[in-house]
């Protein structure tokens, strides 16, 4: 099991503001990092898979960066909208298996 | 959108009852997983399967059991439910041989044992 930490646990954002939050992980034996978005009463949905140090991925107003040497990834939401309200999960596979270790998530609430 | 289904979505049941949580996927994925999540906590892997007739226990000890008789079906069974089993259970599946393959999730089953 990998130790995956996400911070903050929750945050409230005013509509239109931008925000970001962190996923920290052991930098040794890195293979890949997954970001998922989990809206209430729905299935967790894959956002990004990141594999290379310095990777930056973007999907609409959401983007993510990866620093494998220092063991962190940031997820950014630009111009937050109410539909961005969700829990954002970070997960990494173990060094020798397909199993994922998840962080506890960051719950984002966007206020209109 | 992923084609992975879980039933029931919500279940309230008394202590001592036997329950089966269903999970099916129509994507032909070889790998399937069961996770358990308590509020505010991480998803913890409790069972996984890399193919038919192959099942393994996950990182979190669980009193539940699973079976994988068909590729598309991965049910989870609790022989005698207890209040400590109250939790959310998520099923997922994936395909491929690379460890960066995405896992696709079902909507989950919220279980309350009284």
Coordinates of C-alpha atoms in Angstrom, one line a residue:
Chain A
X1 CA 0.0 0.0 0.0
X2 CA 1.3 3.4 -0.9
X3 CA 0.9 6.4 1.4
X4 CA -1.1 8.9 -0.7
X5 CA -2.0 12.2 1.0
X6 CA -4.3 14.9 -0.3
X7 CA -4.7 18.4 1.0
X8 CA -6.8 20.2 1.9
X9 CA -9.5 17.7 2.9
X10 CA -12.2 20.2 1.7
X11 CA -12.4 23.7 0.4
X12 CA -15.2 26.1 -0.5
X13 CA -14.8 28.3 -3.6
X14 CA -16.8 31.2 -4.9
X15 CA -18.1 30.8 -8.4
X16 CA -15.7 32.2 -10.8
X17 CA -12.7 31.9 -8.6
X18 CA -9.8 29.5 -9.3
X19 CA -8.4 27.0 -6.9
X20 CA -5.9 24.2 -6.6
X21 CA -5.1 21.4 -4.3
X22 CA -2.4 18.8 -3.8
X23 CA -1.7 15.1 -4.0
X24 CA 1.5 13.9 -2.3
X25 CA 3.1 10.5 -2.7
X26 CA 6.4 8.6 -2.2
X27 CA 8.8 9.7 -5.0
X28 CA 10.6 6.4 -5.2
X29 CA 9.4 3.7 -7.7
X30 CA 6.9 6.1 -9.2
X31 CA 4.9 4.6 -12.1
X32 CA 1.7 6.6 -12.8
X33 CA -0.8 8.9 -11.1
X34 CA -4.5 9.0 -11.6
X35 CA -6.9 11.8 -10.9
X36 CA -10.6 11.0 -10.5
X37 CA -13.6 13.2 -10.0
X38 CA -16.4 11.9 -7.9
X39 CA -19.7 13.7 -7.9
X40 CA -22.4 12.9 -5.3
X41 CA -24.5 9.9 -6.2
X42 CA -22.4 9.2 -9.3
X43 CA -19.5 6.9 -10.2
X44 CA -15.9 8.2 -9.8
X45 CA -14.9 9.4 -13.3
X46 CA -11.3 9.3 -14.6
X47 CA -9.8 12.8 -15.3
X48 CA -6.2 12.2 -16.0
X49 CA -3.4 9.6 -16.0
X50 CA 0.0 11.1 -15.6
X51 CA 3.2 9.2 -16.0
X52 CA 6.1 11.6 -16.8
X53 CA 7.8 14.1 -14.5
X54 CA 6.8 17.6 -15.6
X55 CA 3.6 16.3 -17.3
X56 CA 0.8 18.8 -17.6
X57 CA -2.7 17.6 -18.6
X58 CA -5.8 19.7 -19.3
X59 CA -9.4 19.0 -19.7
X60 CA -11.6 22.1 -20.1
X61 CA -11.0 24.3 -17.1
X62 CA -9.3 21.6 -15.1
X63 CA -5.6 20.9 -15.4
X64 CA -3.0 18.9 -13.5
X65 CA 0.8 19.0 -13.1
X66 CA 3.2 16.3 -11.9
X67 CA 6.5 16.4 -10.1
X68 CA 7.7 12.8 -9.6
X69 CA 11.1 13.9 -8.1
X70 CA 9.5 15.6 -5.1
X71 CA 6.4 13.5 -5.1
X72 CA 3.4 15.7 -5.7
X73 CA 0.8 16.6 -8.2
X74 CA -1.4 19.7 -8.3
X75 CA -4.9 19.9 -9.7
X76 CA -6.2 23.3 -10.8
X77 CA -9.7 24.5 -11.5
X78 CA -9.9 27.7 -13.3
X79 CA -13.0 29.9 -13.0
X80 CA -14.9 27.4 -10.8
X81 CA -18.5 26.6 -11.6
X82 CA -21.1 24.8 -9.5
X83 CA -20.8 21.7 -11.6
X84 CA -17.2 21.4 -10.5
X85 CA -18.4 20.6 -7.0
X86 CA -17.2 17.1 -6.3
X87 CA -14.6 15.1 -4.5
X88 CA -11.3 14.8 -6.4
X89 CA -9.3 11.6 -5.8
X90 CA -5.7 10.9 -6.4
X91 CA -4.5 7.3 -6.8
X92 CA -1.3 5.5 -7.7
X93 CA -0.6 1.9 -8.7
X94 CA 1.9 -0.1 -6.6
X95 CA 5.3 -0.8 -8.0
X96 CA 4.6 -4.3 -9.1
X97 CA 0.8 -4.6 -9.5
X98 CA -2.4 -3.1 -10.9
X99 CA -3.8 -2.3 -7.5
X100 CA -4.4 1.4 -6.8
X101 CA -3.8 3.2 -3.5
X102 CA -6.1 6.2 -3.1
X103 CA -5.9 9.4 -1.1
X104 CA -8.8 10.4 1.0
X105 CA -9.8 13.1 -1.6
X106 CA -10.3 16.8 -1.6
X107 CA -14.0 17.8 -1.6
X108 CA -14.6 21.0 -3.5
X109 CA -17.8 23.0 -3.0
X110 CA -18.4 25.9 -5.4
X111 CA -20.8 28.5 -4.1
X112 CA -22.9 30.4 -6.6
Chain B
X1 CA -19.4 6.5 -20.1
X2 CA -18.3 3.3 -18.4
X3 CA -20.7 0.3 -18.6
X4 CA -20.3 -1.0 -15.1
X5 CA -23.4 -1.6 -12.9
X6 CA -24.0 -2.2 -9.2
X7 CA -27.2 -3.3 -7.5
X8 CA -28.7 -2.4 -5.2
X9 CA -27.7 1.2 -4.9
X10 CA -28.9 1.4 -1.3
X11 CA -29.5 -1.4 1.2
X12 CA -30.8 -1.3 4.7
X13 CA -30.7 -4.7 6.4
X14 CA -30.8 -6.3 9.8
X15 CA -27.9 -8.0 11.6
X16 CA -27.3 -11.6 10.7
X17 CA -28.8 -11.5 7.2
X18 CA -26.9 -12.8 4.2
X19 CA -26.4 -10.2 1.5
X20 CA -25.0 -10.2 -2.0
X21 CA -23.9 -7.0 -3.7
X22 CA -23.9 -7.3 -7.5
X23 CA -21.4 -5.9 -9.9
X24 CA -21.5 -6.4 -13.7
X25 CA -19.5 -4.8 -16.5
X26 CA -20.1 -5.1 -20.3
X27 CA -16.7 -3.9 -21.4
X28 CA -15.0 -7.3 -21.4
X29 CA -12.5 -6.1 -18.8
X30 CA -10.4 -8.9 -17.3
X31 CA -9.6 -7.1 -14.0
X32 CA -12.3 -6.3 -11.4
X33 CA -12.0 -4.8 -8.0
X34 CA -14.1 -4.1 -4.9
X35 CA -13.4 -1.1 -2.7
X36 CA -14.8 -0.1 0.6
X37 CA -15.1 3.5 1.7
X38 CA -16.2 5.1 5.0
X39 CA -17.1 8.8 5.0
X40 CA -14.0 11.1 4.7
X41 CA -11.7 8.1 4.3
X42 CA -9.7 6.6 1.5
X43 CA -11.1 3.9 -0.8
X44 CA -9.7 0.7 0.5
X45 CA -9.3 -2.4 -1.8
X46 CA -10.9 -5.4 -0.2
X47 CA -11.0 -7.9 -3.2
X48 CA -9.7 -8.1 -6.7
X49 CA -9.7 -10.5 -9.6
X50 CA -7.5 -10.7 -12.7
X51 CA -9.6 -13.1 -14.5
X52 CA -12.2 -15.9 -14.3
X53 CA -11.8 -18.2 -11.4
X54 CA -9.1 -15.9 -9.9
X55 CA -9.8 -13.9 -6.8
X56 CA -7.5 -12.4 -4.2
X57 CA -8.0 -10.5 -0.9
X58 CA -7.1 -6.8 -1.0
X59 CA -5.1 -4.6 1.4
X60 CA -8.0 -4.1 3.8
X61 CA -9.2 -7.2 5.6
X62 CA -12.8 -8.0 5.0
X63 CA -15.2 -10.7 6.1
X64 CA -16.9 -10.6 2.7
X65 CA -16.2 -13.1 -0.1
X66 CA -16.2 -12.8 -3.8
X67 CA -16.5 -15.0 -6.8
X68 CA -15.6 -14.6 -10.5
X69 CA -17.3 -17.4 -12.5
X70 CA -17.9 -15.1 -15.5
X71 CA -15.8 -12.3 -16.9
X72 CA -18.6 -9.8 -16.6
X73 CA -19.8 -10.6 -13.1
X74 CA -18.1 -10.1 -9.7
X75 CA -20.5 -10.4 -6.8
X76 CA -19.6 -9.7 -3.2
X77 CA -21.2 -11.7 -0.4
X78 CA -21.5 -11.1 3.3
X79 CA -22.8 -14.3 5.0
X80 CA -23.9 -12.6 8.2
X81 CA -24.2 -8.8 8.1
X82 CA -23.1 -6.8 11.1
X83 CA -23.3 -3.1 11.9
X84 CA -19.5 -2.9 11.4
X85 CA -20.2 -3.7 7.7
X86 CA -22.0 -0.4 7.3
X87 CA -20.1 1.4 4.5
X88 CA -20.1 2.2 0.8
X89 CA -18.9 -0.5 -1.5
X90 CA -17.6 0.4 -5.0
X91 CA -16.9 -2.0 -7.8
X92 CA -14.4 -1.2 -10.6
X93 CA -12.9 -2.8 -13.6
X94 CA -9.9 -2.3 -16.0
X95 CA -8.3 -3.9 -19.0
X96 CA -4.8 -4.2 -20.2
X97 CA -1.3 -5.0 -19.1
X98 CA 0.0 -1.6 -18.2
X99 CA -0.3 -0.3 -14.6
X100 CA -1.5 3.1 -15.8
X101 CA -4.7 1.6 -17.2
X102 CA -7.7 3.5 -16.0
X103 CA -10.1 1.8 -13.6
X104 CA -13.8 2.4 -14.4
X105 CA -16.1 2.6 -11.4
X106 CA -19.7 1.6 -10.8
X107 CA -22.0 4.0 -8.8
X108 CA -21.5 2.1 -5.5
X109 CA -23.8 0.5 -3.0
X110 CA -24.5 2.2 0.3
X111 CA -25.0 -0.5 2.9
X112 CA -26.6 0.1 6.3
X113 CA -26.7 -2.8 8.8
X114 CA -29.0 -2.2 11.7

